[in-house]
Amino acid sequence: MRIVIAEDSVLLREGLARLLDEAGHTVVAAVGDGPSLVEAVSTHRPDVSIVDVRMPPTHTDEGLRAAIEARRRVPGAPVLVLSQYVEGSYASDLLADKTGAVGYLLKDRVVDVEEFLDGLNRVAGGGTVLDSEVVSQLLVNRRDPLGALTPREREVLGLMAEGRTNTAISQRLVVSEGAVEKHVGNIFAKLGLAPSESDHRRVMAVLAYLGS
């Protein structure tokens, strides 16, 4: 894959570049601020970008805002955001355009190289990947818009929010893939998500999961 890295820490930026190179990927640009990220994505059209949330000058959410702007200029550009902390609103902002190909992981996940690369591949392939810690905190802190779902359907939706495929969900829950497909269909029906050419229903379901 061709990858852009946006990270203001030189040490982490170089470490990511080396890790990706060893995994057989090509880093086409490595930048340290938001405007440079937008320019790099517009110029290189990478398969995926890895973006730190907090970047200069204020180190709040410049990276996130730059990632959203990059996706506005290059619709659907895959972006995997890394954060030191769990911020549910960041995940919601990333998902707001309903096109998928986004991820939100805690930086600690980079330590688990296999998990990190798996998430990166899923985002590059158009999937949606949310850190399990983000999902857990959202479950605790949000109001409950999903009252019609059964406990098992909530569990399936939580795994969908992490970016898991039906096959991966079936393996995690030790049930058949057919059973997972039935649960997913029930989730869509209960959330009123009819088939649509413009909106990805899995993304819409995750938005409902994050909503409120």
PDB file of C-alpha atoms in Angstrom:
ATOM      1  CA  MET A   1       0.000   0.000   0.000  1.00  0.00           C
ATOM      2  CA  ARG A   2       0.952   3.641  -0.522  1.00  0.00           C
ATOM      3  CA  ILE A   3       0.667   5.475   2.794  1.00  0.00           C
ATOM      4  CA  VAL A   4       0.848   9.041   4.115  1.00  0.00           C
ATOM      5  CA  ILE A   5       1.866   9.569   7.758  1.00  0.00           C
ATOM      6  CA  ALA A   6       0.926  12.757   9.643  1.00  0.00           C
ATOM      7  CA  GLU A   7       2.556  12.813  13.074  1.00  0.00           C
ATOM      8  CA  ASP A   8       4.395  15.727  14.713  1.00  0.00           C
ATOM      9  CA  SER A   9       6.599  13.503  16.876  1.00  0.00           C
ATOM     10  CA  VAL A  10       9.652  12.786  14.742  1.00  0.00           C
ATOM     11  CA  LEU A  11      10.435   9.656  16.742  1.00  0.00           C
ATOM     12  CA  LEU A  12       6.989   8.120  16.277  1.00  0.00           C
ATOM     13  CA  ARG A  13       6.784   9.259  12.653  1.00  0.00           C
ATOM     14  CA  GLU A  14      10.070   7.586  11.796  1.00  0.00           C
ATOM     15  CA  GLY A  15       9.128   4.507  13.794  1.00  0.00           C
ATOM     16  CA  LEU A  16       5.853   4.131  11.902  1.00  0.00           C
ATOM     17  CA  ALA A  17       7.619   4.615   8.575  1.00  0.00           C
ATOM     18  CA  ARG A  18      10.110   1.898   9.410  1.00  0.00           C
ATOM     19  CA  LEU A  19       7.413  -0.485  10.636  1.00  0.00           C
ATOM     20  CA  LEU A  20       5.396   0.015   7.454  1.00  0.00           C
ATOM     21  CA  ASP A  21       8.435  -0.382   5.240  1.00  0.00           C
ATOM     22  CA  GLU A  22       9.290  -3.678   6.916  1.00  0.00           C
ATOM     23  CA  ALA A  23       5.692  -4.799   6.338  1.00  0.00           C
ATOM     24  CA  GLY A  24       6.111  -4.201   2.602  1.00  0.00           C
ATOM     25  CA  HIS A  25       4.293  -0.881   2.301  1.00  0.00           C
ATOM     26  CA  THR A  26       5.487   2.410   0.799  1.00  0.00           C
ATOM     27  CA  VAL A  27       5.360   5.683   2.732  1.00  0.00           C
ATOM     28  CA  VAL A  28       4.869   8.322   0.043  1.00  0.00           C
ATOM     29  CA  ALA A  29       4.899  11.247   2.494  1.00  0.00           C
ATOM     30  CA  ALA A  30       5.614  11.788   6.198  1.00  0.00           C
ATOM     31  CA  VAL A  31       4.512  15.180   7.518  1.00  0.00           C
ATOM     32  CA  GLY A  32       4.216  16.958  10.849  1.00  0.00           C
ATOM     33  CA  ASP A  33       1.222  19.299  10.566  1.00  0.00           C
ATOM     34  CA  GLY A  34      -2.352  19.446   9.309  1.00  0.00           C
ATOM     35  CA  PRO A  35      -1.956  21.583   6.171  1.00  0.00           C
ATOM     36  CA  SER A  36       0.878  19.338   4.987  1.00  0.00           C
ATOM     37  CA  LEU A  37      -1.377  16.315   5.445  1.00  0.00           C
ATOM     38  CA  VAL A  38      -4.123  17.855   3.283  1.00  0.00           C
ATOM     39  CA  GLU A  39      -1.568  18.701   0.599  1.00  0.00           C
ATOM     40  CA  ALA A  40      -0.003  15.221   0.725  1.00  0.00           C
ATOM     41  CA  VAL A  41      -3.350  13.451   0.378  1.00  0.00           C
ATOM     42  CA  SER A  42      -4.383  15.733  -2.489  1.00  0.00           C
ATOM     43  CA  THR A  43      -1.060  15.185  -4.260  1.00  0.00           C
ATOM     44  CA  HIS A  44      -0.360  11.506  -3.678  1.00  0.00           C
ATOM     45  CA  ARG A  45      -3.890  10.020  -3.359  1.00  0.00           C
ATOM     46  CA  PRO A  46      -2.560   7.343  -0.954  1.00  0.00           C
ATOM     47  CA  ASP A  47      -4.276   4.038  -0.231  1.00  0.00           C
ATOM     48  CA  VAL A  48      -4.559   5.156   3.400  1.00  0.00           C
ATOM     49  CA  SER A  49      -3.304   7.928   5.685  1.00  0.00           C
ATOM     50  CA  ILE A  50      -2.252   7.527   9.328  1.00  0.00           C
ATOM     51  CA  VAL A  51      -3.014  10.701  11.267  1.00  0.00           C
ATOM     52  CA  ASP A  52      -2.286  11.873  14.804  1.00  0.00           C
ATOM     53  CA  VAL A  53      -5.260  13.732  16.319  1.00  0.00           C
ATOM     54  CA  ARG A  54      -3.190  16.324  18.187  1.00  0.00           C
ATOM     55  CA  MET A  55      -0.851  18.367  16.022  1.00  0.00           C
ATOM     56  CA  PRO A  56       0.619  21.897  15.937  1.00  0.00           C
ATOM     57  CA  PRO A  57      -0.033  24.659  16.678  1.00  0.00           C
ATOM     58  CA  THR A  58      -2.441  24.028  19.593  1.00  0.00           C
ATOM     59  CA  HIS A  59      -2.119  20.230  19.854  1.00  0.00           C
ATOM     60  CA  THR A  60      -5.872  19.756  20.276  1.00  0.00           C
ATOM     61  CA  ASP A  61      -7.639  18.319  17.221  1.00  0.00           C
ATOM     62  CA  GLU A  62      -5.771  19.817  14.247  1.00  0.00           C
ATOM     63  CA  GLY A  63      -4.921  16.391  12.864  1.00  0.00           C
ATOM     64  CA  LEU A  64      -8.535  15.268  12.968  1.00  0.00           C
ATOM     65  CA  ARG A  65      -9.731  18.453  11.276  1.00  0.00           C
ATOM     66  CA  ALA A  66      -7.062  18.091   8.600  1.00  0.00           C
ATOM     67  CA  ALA A  67      -8.111  14.469   7.999  1.00  0.00           C
ATOM     68  CA  ILE A  68     -11.737  15.560   7.529  1.00  0.00           C
ATOM     69  CA  GLU A  69     -10.641  18.326   5.148  1.00  0.00           C
ATOM     70  CA  ALA A  70      -8.489  15.855   3.191  1.00  0.00           C
ATOM     71  CA  ARG A  71     -11.519  13.579   2.800  1.00  0.00           C
ATOM     72  CA  ARG A  72     -13.565  16.566   1.640  1.00  0.00           C
ATOM     73  CA  ARG A  73     -11.017  17.299  -1.065  1.00  0.00           C
ATOM     74  CA  VAL A  74     -10.462  13.638  -1.948  1.00  0.00           C
ATOM     75  CA  PRO A  75     -13.841  11.997  -1.255  1.00  0.00           C
ATOM     76  CA  GLY A  76     -13.561   8.661   0.483  1.00  0.00           C
ATOM     77  CA  ALA A  77      -9.812   8.956   1.100  1.00  0.00           C
ATOM     78  CA  PRO A  78      -9.100   6.243   3.723  1.00  0.00           C
ATOM     79  CA  VAL A  79      -7.907   7.647   7.055  1.00  0.00           C
ATOM     80  CA  LEU A  80      -6.767   5.894  10.225  1.00  0.00           C
ATOM     81  CA  VAL A  81      -6.599   8.345  13.139  1.00  0.00           C
ATOM     82  CA  LEU A  82      -4.384   7.629  16.141  1.00  0.00           C
ATOM     83  CA  SER A  83      -5.057   9.214  19.517  1.00  0.00           C
ATOM     84  CA  GLN A  84      -3.517   9.083  22.956  1.00  0.00           C
ATOM     85  CA  TYR A  85      -6.938   9.350  24.568  1.00  0.00           C
ATOM     86  CA  VAL A  86     -10.496   8.117  24.019  1.00  0.00           C
ATOM     87  CA  GLU A  87     -12.664  10.878  22.510  1.00  0.00           C
ATOM     88  CA  GLY A  88     -15.984   9.540  21.261  1.00  0.00           C
ATOM     89  CA  SER A  89     -16.796  12.793  19.456  1.00  0.00           C
ATOM     90  CA  TYR A  90     -13.735  12.311  17.238  1.00  0.00           C
ATOM     91  CA  ALA A  91     -15.039   8.951  16.036  1.00  0.00           C
ATOM     92  CA  SER A  92     -18.441  10.504  15.331  1.00  0.00           C
ATOM     93  CA  ASP A  93     -16.854  13.358  13.372  1.00  0.00           C
ATOM     94  CA  LEU A  94     -14.892  10.916  11.228  1.00  0.00           C
ATOM     95  CA  LEU A  95     -17.989   8.870  10.445  1.00  0.00           C
ATOM     96  CA  ALA A  96     -20.190  11.871   9.698  1.00  0.00           C
ATOM     97  CA  ASP A  97     -19.858  11.704   5.896  1.00  0.00           C
ATOM     98  CA  LYS A  98     -21.168   8.098   5.993  1.00  0.00           C
ATOM     99  CA  THR A  99     -18.686   6.795   3.410  1.00  0.00           C
ATOM    100  CA  GLY A 100     -16.615   4.467   5.605  1.00  0.00           C
ATOM    101  CA  ALA A 101     -12.883   3.889   5.102  1.00  0.00           C
ATOM    102  CA  VAL A 102     -12.089   5.454   8.477  1.00  0.00           C
ATOM    103  CA  GLY A 103     -10.526   4.211  11.688  1.00  0.00           C
ATOM    104  CA  TYR A 104      -9.914   5.515  15.198  1.00  0.00           C
ATOM    105  CA  LEU A 105      -7.345   3.649  17.281  1.00  0.00           C
ATOM    106  CA  LEU A 106      -5.466   4.436  20.453  1.00  0.00           C
ATOM    107  CA  LYS A 107      -1.725   4.828  19.969  1.00  0.00           C
ATOM    108  CA  ASP A 108      -1.143   1.912  22.324  1.00  0.00           C
ATOM    109  CA  ARG A 109      -2.426  -0.365  19.540  1.00  0.00           C
ATOM    110  CA  VAL A 110       0.663   0.363  17.459  1.00  0.00           C
ATOM    111  CA  VAL A 111       2.581  -1.779  19.964  1.00  0.00           C
ATOM    112  CA  ASP A 112       0.560  -4.765  18.758  1.00  0.00           C
ATOM    113  CA  VAL A 113       1.911  -4.672  15.210  1.00  0.00           C
ATOM    114  CA  GLU A 114      -0.358  -7.405  13.878  1.00  0.00           C
ATOM    115  CA  GLU A 115      -3.513  -5.730  15.222  1.00  0.00           C
ATOM    116  CA  PHE A 116      -2.400  -2.325  13.969  1.00  0.00           C
ATOM    117  CA  LEU A 117      -1.630  -3.572  10.462  1.00  0.00           C
ATOM    118  CA  ASP A 118      -4.907  -5.490  10.377  1.00  0.00           C
ATOM    119  CA  GLY A 119      -6.825  -2.316  11.225  1.00  0.00           C
ATOM    120  CA  LEU A 120      -4.864  -0.366   8.626  1.00  0.00           C
ATOM    121  CA  ASN A 121      -5.676  -2.924   5.940  1.00  0.00           C
ATOM    122  CA  ARG A 122      -9.369  -2.872   6.825  1.00  0.00           C
ATOM    123  CA  VAL A 123      -9.542   0.916   6.614  1.00  0.00           C
ATOM    124  CA  ALA A 124      -7.675   0.904   3.285  1.00  0.00           C
ATOM    125  CA  GLY A 125     -10.211  -1.637   2.034  1.00  0.00           C
ATOM    126  CA  GLY A 126     -13.121   0.669   2.835  1.00  0.00           C
ATOM    127  CA  GLY A 127     -13.950  -0.651   6.301  1.00  0.00           C
ATOM    128  CA  THR A 128     -14.645   1.180   9.546  1.00  0.00           C
ATOM    129  CA  VAL A 129     -12.418   0.409  12.523  1.00  0.00           C
ATOM    130  CA  LEU A 130     -13.000   1.720  16.048  1.00  0.00           C
ATOM    131  CA  ASP A 131     -10.800   0.900  19.011  1.00  0.00           C
ATOM    132  CA  SER A 132     -12.525  -1.428  21.469  1.00  0.00           C
ATOM    133  CA  GLU A 133     -11.775   1.061  24.269  1.00  0.00           C
ATOM    134  CA  VAL A 134     -13.612   3.763  22.328  1.00  0.00           C
ATOM    135  CA  VAL A 135     -16.601   1.470  21.873  1.00  0.00           C
ATOM    136  CA  SER A 136     -16.612   0.516  25.559  1.00  0.00           C
ATOM    137  CA  GLN A 137     -16.524   4.119  26.756  1.00  0.00           C
ATOM    138  CA  LEU A 138     -19.289   5.112  24.379  1.00  0.00           C
ATOM    139  CA  LEU A 139     -21.434   2.308  25.759  1.00  0.00           C
ATOM    140  CA  VAL A 140     -20.972   3.646  29.280  1.00  0.00           C
ATOM    141  CA  ASN A 141     -21.384   7.338  28.542  1.00  0.00           C
ATOM    142  CA  ARG A 142     -24.091   7.626  25.906  1.00  0.00           C
ATOM    143  CA  ARG A 143     -27.843   7.654  26.228  1.00  0.00           C
ATOM    144  CA  ASP A 144     -29.415   4.492  24.827  1.00  0.00           C
ATOM    145  CA  PRO A 145     -30.942   4.953  21.350  1.00  0.00           C
ATOM    146  CA  LEU A 146     -30.922   1.203  20.733  1.00  0.00           C
ATOM    147  CA  GLY A 147     -33.608   0.026  23.109  1.00  0.00           C
ATOM    148  CA  ALA A 148     -35.189  -2.308  20.546  1.00  0.00           C
ATOM    149  CA  LEU A 149     -32.032  -4.408  20.153  1.00  0.00           C
ATOM    150  CA  THR A 150     -31.495  -7.647  22.045  1.00  0.00           C
ATOM    151  CA  PRO A 151     -28.313  -8.082  24.130  1.00  0.00           C
ATOM    152  CA  ARG A 152     -26.845 -10.291  21.380  1.00  0.00           C
ATOM    153  CA  GLU A 153     -27.678  -7.743  18.689  1.00  0.00           C
ATOM    154  CA  ARG A 154     -25.988  -5.049  20.762  1.00  0.00           C
ATOM    155  CA  GLU A 155     -22.937  -7.279  21.040  1.00  0.00           C
ATOM    156  CA  VAL A 156     -22.901  -7.814  17.274  1.00  0.00           C
ATOM    157  CA  LEU A 157     -23.295  -4.067  16.653  1.00  0.00           C
ATOM    158  CA  GLY A 158     -20.432  -3.333  19.038  1.00  0.00           C
ATOM    159  CA  LEU A 159     -18.175  -5.659  17.030  1.00  0.00           C
ATOM    160  CA  MET A 160     -19.391  -4.054  13.804  1.00  0.00           C
ATOM    161  CA  ALA A 161     -18.324  -0.713  15.272  1.00  0.00           C
ATOM    162  CA  GLU A 162     -14.840  -2.138  15.751  1.00  0.00           C
ATOM    163  CA  GLY A 163     -14.796  -2.871  12.022  1.00  0.00           C
ATOM    164  CA  ARG A 164     -15.225  -6.644  12.276  1.00  0.00           C
ATOM    165  CA  THR A 165     -16.601  -8.549   9.300  1.00  0.00           C
ATOM    166  CA  ASN A 166     -19.440 -11.038   9.718  1.00  0.00           C
ATOM    167  CA  THR A 167     -16.902 -13.855   9.542  1.00  0.00           C
ATOM    168  CA  ALA A 168     -14.764 -12.293  12.276  1.00  0.00           C
ATOM    169  CA  ILE A 169     -17.841 -11.673  14.434  1.00  0.00           C
ATOM    170  CA  SER A 170     -18.944 -15.292  14.077  1.00  0.00           C
ATOM    171  CA  GLN A 171     -15.495 -16.454  15.178  1.00  0.00           C
ATOM    172  CA  ARG A 172     -15.445 -14.063  18.147  1.00  0.00           C
ATOM    173  CA  LEU A 173     -18.923 -15.083  19.347  1.00  0.00           C
ATOM    174  CA  VAL A 174     -18.508 -18.748  18.383  1.00  0.00           C
ATOM    175  CA  VAL A 175     -21.703 -18.826  16.325  1.00  0.00           C
ATOM    176  CA  SER A 176     -22.361 -19.555  12.674  1.00  0.00           C
ATOM    177  CA  GLU A 177     -21.873 -16.858  10.063  1.00  0.00           C
ATOM    178  CA  GLY A 178     -25.512 -17.342   9.110  1.00  0.00           C
ATOM    179  CA  ALA A 179     -26.549 -16.470  12.649  1.00  0.00           C
ATOM    180  CA  VAL A 180     -24.478 -13.288  12.483  1.00  0.00           C
ATOM    181  CA  GLU A 181     -26.057 -12.344   9.155  1.00  0.00           C
ATOM    182  CA  LYS A 182     -29.486 -12.774  10.748  1.00  0.00           C
ATOM    183  CA  HIS A 183     -28.511 -10.553  13.693  1.00  0.00           C
ATOM    184  CA  VAL A 184     -27.125  -7.897  11.324  1.00  0.00           C
ATOM    185  CA  GLY A 185     -30.338  -7.982   9.289  1.00  0.00           C
ATOM    186  CA  ASN A 186     -32.378  -7.562  12.477  1.00  0.00           C
ATOM    187  CA  ILE A 187     -30.187  -4.616  13.519  1.00  0.00           C
ATOM    188  CA  PHE A 188     -30.712  -2.877  10.190  1.00  0.00           C
ATOM    189  CA  ALA A 189     -34.458  -3.480  10.361  1.00  0.00           C
ATOM    190  CA  LYS A 190     -34.838  -2.259  13.948  1.00  0.00           C
ATOM    191  CA  LEU A 191     -32.787   0.873  13.210  1.00  0.00           C
ATOM    192  CA  GLY A 192     -34.879   1.574  10.116  1.00  0.00           C
ATOM    193  CA  LEU A 193     -31.929   1.227   7.749  1.00  0.00           C
ATOM    194  CA  ALA A 194     -33.418   0.228   4.424  1.00  0.00           C
ATOM    195  CA  PRO A 195     -31.098  -0.681   1.520  1.00  0.00           C
ATOM    196  CA  SER A 196     -29.707   2.472  -0.071  1.00  0.00           C
ATOM    197  CA  GLU A 197     -27.402   3.271  -2.976  1.00  0.00           C
ATOM    198  CA  SER A 198     -25.937   6.313  -1.233  1.00  0.00           C
ATOM    199  CA  ASP A 199     -25.456   5.285   2.408  1.00  0.00           C
ATOM    200  CA  HIS A 200     -23.453   2.342   3.656  1.00  0.00           C
ATOM    201  CA  ARG A 201     -25.779   0.590   6.128  1.00  0.00           C
ATOM    202  CA  ARG A 202     -22.982  -0.702   8.358  1.00  0.00           C
ATOM    203  CA  VAL A 203     -21.670   2.854   8.712  1.00  0.00           C
ATOM    204  CA  MET A 204     -25.186   4.140   9.378  1.00  0.00           C
ATOM    205  CA  ALA A 205     -25.661   1.477  12.065  1.00  0.00           C
ATOM    206  CA  VAL A 206     -22.397   2.482  13.722  1.00  0.00           C
ATOM    207  CA  LEU A 207     -23.501   6.133  13.617  1.00  0.00           C
ATOM    208  CA  ALA A 208     -26.700   5.144  15.397  1.00  0.00           C
ATOM    209  CA  TYR A 209     -24.555   3.262  17.902  1.00  0.00           C
ATOM    210  CA  LEU A 210     -22.455   6.380  18.519  1.00  0.00           C
ATOM    211  CA  GLY A 211     -25.386   8.795  18.330  1.00  0.00           C
ATOM    212  CA  SER A 212     -26.205  10.769  21.489  1.00  0.00           C
TER     213      SER A 212
END
